[in-house]
Short mmCIF file of C-alpha atoms and ligand atoms in Angstrom, two decimals:
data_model
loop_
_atom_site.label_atom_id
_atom_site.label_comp_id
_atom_site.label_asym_id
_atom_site.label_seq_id
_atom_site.Cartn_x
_atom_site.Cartn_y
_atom_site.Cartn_z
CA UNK A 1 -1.70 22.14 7.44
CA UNK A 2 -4.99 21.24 5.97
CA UNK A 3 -7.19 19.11 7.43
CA UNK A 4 -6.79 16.05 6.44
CA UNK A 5 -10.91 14.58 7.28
CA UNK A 6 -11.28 17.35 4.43
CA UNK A 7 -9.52 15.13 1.49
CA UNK A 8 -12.37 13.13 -0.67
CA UNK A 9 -10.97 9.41 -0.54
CA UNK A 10 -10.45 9.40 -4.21
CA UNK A 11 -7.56 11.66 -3.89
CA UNK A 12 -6.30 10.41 -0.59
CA UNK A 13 -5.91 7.43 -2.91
CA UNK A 14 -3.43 8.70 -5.00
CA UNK A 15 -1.50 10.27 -1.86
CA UNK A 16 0.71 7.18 -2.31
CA UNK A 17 1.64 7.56 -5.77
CA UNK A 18 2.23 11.48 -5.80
CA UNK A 19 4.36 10.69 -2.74
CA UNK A 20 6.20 8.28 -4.20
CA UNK A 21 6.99 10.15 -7.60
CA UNK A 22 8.05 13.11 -5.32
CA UNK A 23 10.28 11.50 -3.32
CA UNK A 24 12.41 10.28 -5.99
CA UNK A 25 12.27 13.41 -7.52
CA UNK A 26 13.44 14.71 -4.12
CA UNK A 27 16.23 12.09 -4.21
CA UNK A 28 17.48 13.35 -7.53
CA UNK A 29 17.82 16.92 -6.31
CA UNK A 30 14.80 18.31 -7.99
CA UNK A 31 13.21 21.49 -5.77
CA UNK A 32 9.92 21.72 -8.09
CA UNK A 33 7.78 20.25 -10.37
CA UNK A 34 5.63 20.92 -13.07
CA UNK A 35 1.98 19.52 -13.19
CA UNK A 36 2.75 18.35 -16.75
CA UNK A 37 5.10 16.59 -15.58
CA UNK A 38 3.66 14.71 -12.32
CA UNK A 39 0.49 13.97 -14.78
CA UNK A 40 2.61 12.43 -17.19
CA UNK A 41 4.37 10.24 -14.60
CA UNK A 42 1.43 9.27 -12.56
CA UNK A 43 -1.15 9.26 -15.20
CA UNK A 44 -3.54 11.13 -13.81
CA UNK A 45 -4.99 14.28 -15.65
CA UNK A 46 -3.34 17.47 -14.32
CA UNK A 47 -6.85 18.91 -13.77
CA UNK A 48 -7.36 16.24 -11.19
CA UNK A 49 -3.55 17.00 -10.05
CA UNK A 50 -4.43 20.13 -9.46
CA UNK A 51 -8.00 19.95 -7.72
CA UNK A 52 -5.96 17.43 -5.69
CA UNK A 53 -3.40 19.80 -4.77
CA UNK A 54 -5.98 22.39 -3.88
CA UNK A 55 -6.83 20.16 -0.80
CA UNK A 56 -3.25 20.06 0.79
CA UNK A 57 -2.72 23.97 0.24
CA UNK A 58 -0.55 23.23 -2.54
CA UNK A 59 -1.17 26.07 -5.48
CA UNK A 60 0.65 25.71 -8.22
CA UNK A 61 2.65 28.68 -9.64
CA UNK A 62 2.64 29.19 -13.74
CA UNK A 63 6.02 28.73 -14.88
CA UNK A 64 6.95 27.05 -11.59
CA UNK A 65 5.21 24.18 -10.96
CA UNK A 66 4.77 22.42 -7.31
CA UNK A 67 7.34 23.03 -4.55
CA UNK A 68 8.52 19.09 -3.88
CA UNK A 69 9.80 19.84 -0.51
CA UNK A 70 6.43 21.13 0.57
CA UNK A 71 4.75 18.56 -0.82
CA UNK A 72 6.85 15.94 0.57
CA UNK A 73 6.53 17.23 3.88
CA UNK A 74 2.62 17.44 3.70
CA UNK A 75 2.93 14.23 2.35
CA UNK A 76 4.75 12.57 5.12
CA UNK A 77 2.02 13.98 7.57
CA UNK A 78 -0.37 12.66 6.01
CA UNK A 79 0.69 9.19 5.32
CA UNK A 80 2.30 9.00 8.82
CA UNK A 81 5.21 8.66 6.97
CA UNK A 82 7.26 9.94 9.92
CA UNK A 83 5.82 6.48 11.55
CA UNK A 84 6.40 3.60 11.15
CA UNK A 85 3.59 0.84 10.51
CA UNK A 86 4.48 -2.45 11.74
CA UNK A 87 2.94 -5.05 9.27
CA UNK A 88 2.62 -8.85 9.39
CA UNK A 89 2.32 -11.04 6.83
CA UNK A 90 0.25 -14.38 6.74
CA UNK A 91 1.20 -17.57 5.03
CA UNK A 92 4.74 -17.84 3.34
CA UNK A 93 3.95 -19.42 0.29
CA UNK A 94 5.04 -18.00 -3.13
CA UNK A 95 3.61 -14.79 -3.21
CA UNK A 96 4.34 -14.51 0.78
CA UNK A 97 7.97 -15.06 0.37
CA UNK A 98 7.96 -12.83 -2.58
CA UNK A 99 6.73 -9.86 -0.16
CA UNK A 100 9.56 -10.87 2.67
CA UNK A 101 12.09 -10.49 -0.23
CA UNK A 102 10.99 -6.97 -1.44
CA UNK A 103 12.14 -3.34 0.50
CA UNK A 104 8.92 -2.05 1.54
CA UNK A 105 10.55 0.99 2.90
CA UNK A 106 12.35 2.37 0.18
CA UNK A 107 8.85 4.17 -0.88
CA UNK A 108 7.34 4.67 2.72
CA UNK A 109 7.50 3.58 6.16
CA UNK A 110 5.31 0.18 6.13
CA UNK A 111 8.08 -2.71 7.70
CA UNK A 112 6.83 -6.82 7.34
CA UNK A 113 7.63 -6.88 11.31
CA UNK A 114 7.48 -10.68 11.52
CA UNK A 115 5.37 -13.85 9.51
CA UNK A 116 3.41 -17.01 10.36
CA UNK A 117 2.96 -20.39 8.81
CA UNK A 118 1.25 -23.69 9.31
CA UNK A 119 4.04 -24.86 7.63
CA UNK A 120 6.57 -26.71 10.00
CA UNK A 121 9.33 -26.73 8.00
CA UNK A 122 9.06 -22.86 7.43
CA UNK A 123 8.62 -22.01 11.15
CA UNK A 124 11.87 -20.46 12.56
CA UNK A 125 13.17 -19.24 9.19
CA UNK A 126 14.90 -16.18 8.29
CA UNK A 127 13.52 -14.75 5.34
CA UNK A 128 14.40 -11.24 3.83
CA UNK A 129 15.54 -10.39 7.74
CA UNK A 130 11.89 -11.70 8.84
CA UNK A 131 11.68 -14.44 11.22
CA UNK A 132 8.82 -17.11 10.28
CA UNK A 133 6.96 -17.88 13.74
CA UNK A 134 3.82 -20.73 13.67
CA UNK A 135 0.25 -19.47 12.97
CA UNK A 136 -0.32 -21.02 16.56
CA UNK A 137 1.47 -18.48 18.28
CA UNK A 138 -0.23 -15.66 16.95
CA UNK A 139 -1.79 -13.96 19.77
CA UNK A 140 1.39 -14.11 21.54
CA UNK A 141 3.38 -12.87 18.87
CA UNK A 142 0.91 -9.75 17.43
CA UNK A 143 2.18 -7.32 19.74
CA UNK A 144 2.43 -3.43 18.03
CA UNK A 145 1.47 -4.63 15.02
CA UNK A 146 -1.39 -2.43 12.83
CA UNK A 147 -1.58 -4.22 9.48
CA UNK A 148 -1.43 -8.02 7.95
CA UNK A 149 -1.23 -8.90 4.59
CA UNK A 150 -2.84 -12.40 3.84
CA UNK A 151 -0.74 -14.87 1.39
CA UNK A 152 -2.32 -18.12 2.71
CA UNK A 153 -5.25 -20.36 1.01
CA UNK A 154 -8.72 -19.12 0.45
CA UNK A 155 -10.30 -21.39 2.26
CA UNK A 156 -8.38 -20.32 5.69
CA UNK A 157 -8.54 -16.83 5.30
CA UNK A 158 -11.99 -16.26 7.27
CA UNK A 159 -10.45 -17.97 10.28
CA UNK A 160 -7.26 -16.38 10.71
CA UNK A 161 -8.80 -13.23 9.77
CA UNK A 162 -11.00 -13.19 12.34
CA UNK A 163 -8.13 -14.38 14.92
CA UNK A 164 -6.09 -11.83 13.25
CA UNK A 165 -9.00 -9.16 14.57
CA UNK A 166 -9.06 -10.50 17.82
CA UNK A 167 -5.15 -9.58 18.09
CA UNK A 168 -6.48 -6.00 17.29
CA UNK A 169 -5.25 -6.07 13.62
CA UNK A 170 -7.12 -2.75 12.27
CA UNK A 171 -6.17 -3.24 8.32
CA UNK A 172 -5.93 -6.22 5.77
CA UNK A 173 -4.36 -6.76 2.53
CA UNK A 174 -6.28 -10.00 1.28
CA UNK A 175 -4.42 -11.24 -1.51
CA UNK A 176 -6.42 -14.52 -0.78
CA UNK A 177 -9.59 -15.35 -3.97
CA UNK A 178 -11.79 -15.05 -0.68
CA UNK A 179 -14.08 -12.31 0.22
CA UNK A 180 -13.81 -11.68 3.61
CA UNK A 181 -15.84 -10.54 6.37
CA UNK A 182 -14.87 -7.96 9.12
CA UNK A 183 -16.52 -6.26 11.79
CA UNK A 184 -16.71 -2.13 11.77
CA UNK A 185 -13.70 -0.31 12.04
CA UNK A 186 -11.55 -2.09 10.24
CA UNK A 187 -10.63 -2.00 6.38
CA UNK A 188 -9.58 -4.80 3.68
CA UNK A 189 -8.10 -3.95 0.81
CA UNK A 190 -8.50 -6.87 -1.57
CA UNK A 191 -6.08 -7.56 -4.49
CA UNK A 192 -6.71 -10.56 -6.36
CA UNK A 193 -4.12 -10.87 -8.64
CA UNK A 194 -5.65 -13.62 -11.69
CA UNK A 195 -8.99 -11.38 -11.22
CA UNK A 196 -6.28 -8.20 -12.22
CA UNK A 197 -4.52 -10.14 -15.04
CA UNK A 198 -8.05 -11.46 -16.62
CA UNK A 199 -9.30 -7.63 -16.17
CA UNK A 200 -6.33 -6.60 -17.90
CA UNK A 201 -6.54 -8.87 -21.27
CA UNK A 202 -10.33 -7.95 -21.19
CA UNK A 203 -9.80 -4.31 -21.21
CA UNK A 204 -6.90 -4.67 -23.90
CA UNK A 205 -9.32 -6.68 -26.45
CA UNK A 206 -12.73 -4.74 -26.09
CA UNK A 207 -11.29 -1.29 -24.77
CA UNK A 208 -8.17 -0.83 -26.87
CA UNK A 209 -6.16 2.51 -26.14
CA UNK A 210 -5.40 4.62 -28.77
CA UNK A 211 -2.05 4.57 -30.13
P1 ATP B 1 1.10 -18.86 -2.96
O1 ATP B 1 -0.40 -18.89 -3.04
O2 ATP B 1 1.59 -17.80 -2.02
O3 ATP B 1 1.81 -18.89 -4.24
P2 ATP B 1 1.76 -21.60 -2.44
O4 ATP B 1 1.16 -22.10 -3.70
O5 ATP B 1 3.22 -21.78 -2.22
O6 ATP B 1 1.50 -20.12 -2.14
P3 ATP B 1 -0.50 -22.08 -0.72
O7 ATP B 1 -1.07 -23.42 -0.65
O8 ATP B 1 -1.28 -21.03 -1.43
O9 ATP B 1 0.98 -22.22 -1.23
O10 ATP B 1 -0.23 -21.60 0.76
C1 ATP B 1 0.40 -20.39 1.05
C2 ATP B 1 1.11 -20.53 2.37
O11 ATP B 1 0.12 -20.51 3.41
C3 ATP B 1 1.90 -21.81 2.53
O12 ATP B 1 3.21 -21.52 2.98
C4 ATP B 1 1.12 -22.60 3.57
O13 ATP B 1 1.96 -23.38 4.39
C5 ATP B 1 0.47 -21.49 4.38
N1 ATP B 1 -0.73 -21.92 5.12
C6 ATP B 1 -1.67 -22.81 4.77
N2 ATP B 1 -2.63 -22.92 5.72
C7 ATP B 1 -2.28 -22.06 6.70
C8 ATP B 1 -2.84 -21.70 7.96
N3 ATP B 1 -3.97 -22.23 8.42
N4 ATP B 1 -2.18 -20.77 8.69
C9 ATP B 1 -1.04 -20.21 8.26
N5 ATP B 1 -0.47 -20.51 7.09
C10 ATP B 1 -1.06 -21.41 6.32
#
């Protein structure tokens, strides 16, 4: 099994999306895979498929392609797929409800474990099989739980960040317009969804792809 301090970030980045291409390939019955292929349905460049590869000990055969049941199991090791990660989520607005509604685990093994709100009227909830607890109770709650994703408003995510940290959160998914700060040791991943969307209709008037 390679080692996995070895793999540049770049491609442990796209460890998510090769897994989850392979995996449905898997589900289908495919045993192999051709890098035309997984290039064409990830778009990414096979060169960089392969140089990718190269890291797991994956070599791809001419005329055969990738082994998917290899990959899938190196794959699953590496995303601790045989693990489960216990996520909350923070602030069941919209978006936050929209994220208790949708099966996280049909792709890998990431499970909203429980949610918090300021909201009264939301606390004690059911929502997508998720009980809605209040923000208050937090640090009582946060127990074996790695990751939160943040769905409240901007101008609260410093503070429950930081009491999120203090519960030993280690990883963040700020879908919050705020930039927040962390101490060393653990990571934010920031989406911000209008920022996306206004990058998007930028890059479609001055960058136009080829037909
Ligand atoms: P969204 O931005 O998800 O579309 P929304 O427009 O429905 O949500 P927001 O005002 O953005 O509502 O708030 C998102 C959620 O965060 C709401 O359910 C709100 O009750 C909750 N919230 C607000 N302040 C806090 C807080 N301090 N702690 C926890 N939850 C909070």
């Amino acid at each position: 099994m390679a080692d996995q301090s070895k793999i540049p970030q770049a491609t442990a980045k796209r460890l998510p999306l090769y897994y989850r291409f392979l995996n449905n390939l898997h589900l289908q019955g495919k045993s192999r895979v051709s890098s035309k292929e997984l290039s064409d349905a990830v778009k990414v460049d096979s060169a960089t498929i392969r140089r990718d590869f190269s890291y797991f000990g994956a070599l791809g055969k001419k005329g055969y392609g990738y082994n998917v049941e290899y990959l899938l199991g190196f794959f699953r090791k590496t995303l601790d797929q045989d693990e489960t990660t216990n996520v909350a989520l923070i602030g069941v607005g919209n978006l936050g409800t929209a994220f208790l509604h949708y099966n996280f685990t049909k792709n890998n093994n990431t499970k909203i474990e429980m949610a918090f709100d300021a909201d009264k009227s939301k606390v004690g909830q059911e929502i997508g099989g998720v009980t809605v607890y209040h923000i208050s109770d937090l640090s009582e709650r946060l127990k074996n739980v790695q990751a939160a994703i943040l769905t409240v408003p901007g101008a609260v995510a410093q503070q429950i960040t930081d009491e999120l940290i203090d519960s030993g959160i280690k990883g963040i998914l700020n879908f919050t317009p705020a930039r927040i700060t962390v101490p060393e040791g653990v990571r934010v991943h920031h989406i911000d969804l209008a920022v996306e969307l206004q990058s998007l209709v930028y890059f479609m008037k001055h960058y136009p792809v080829d037909e």
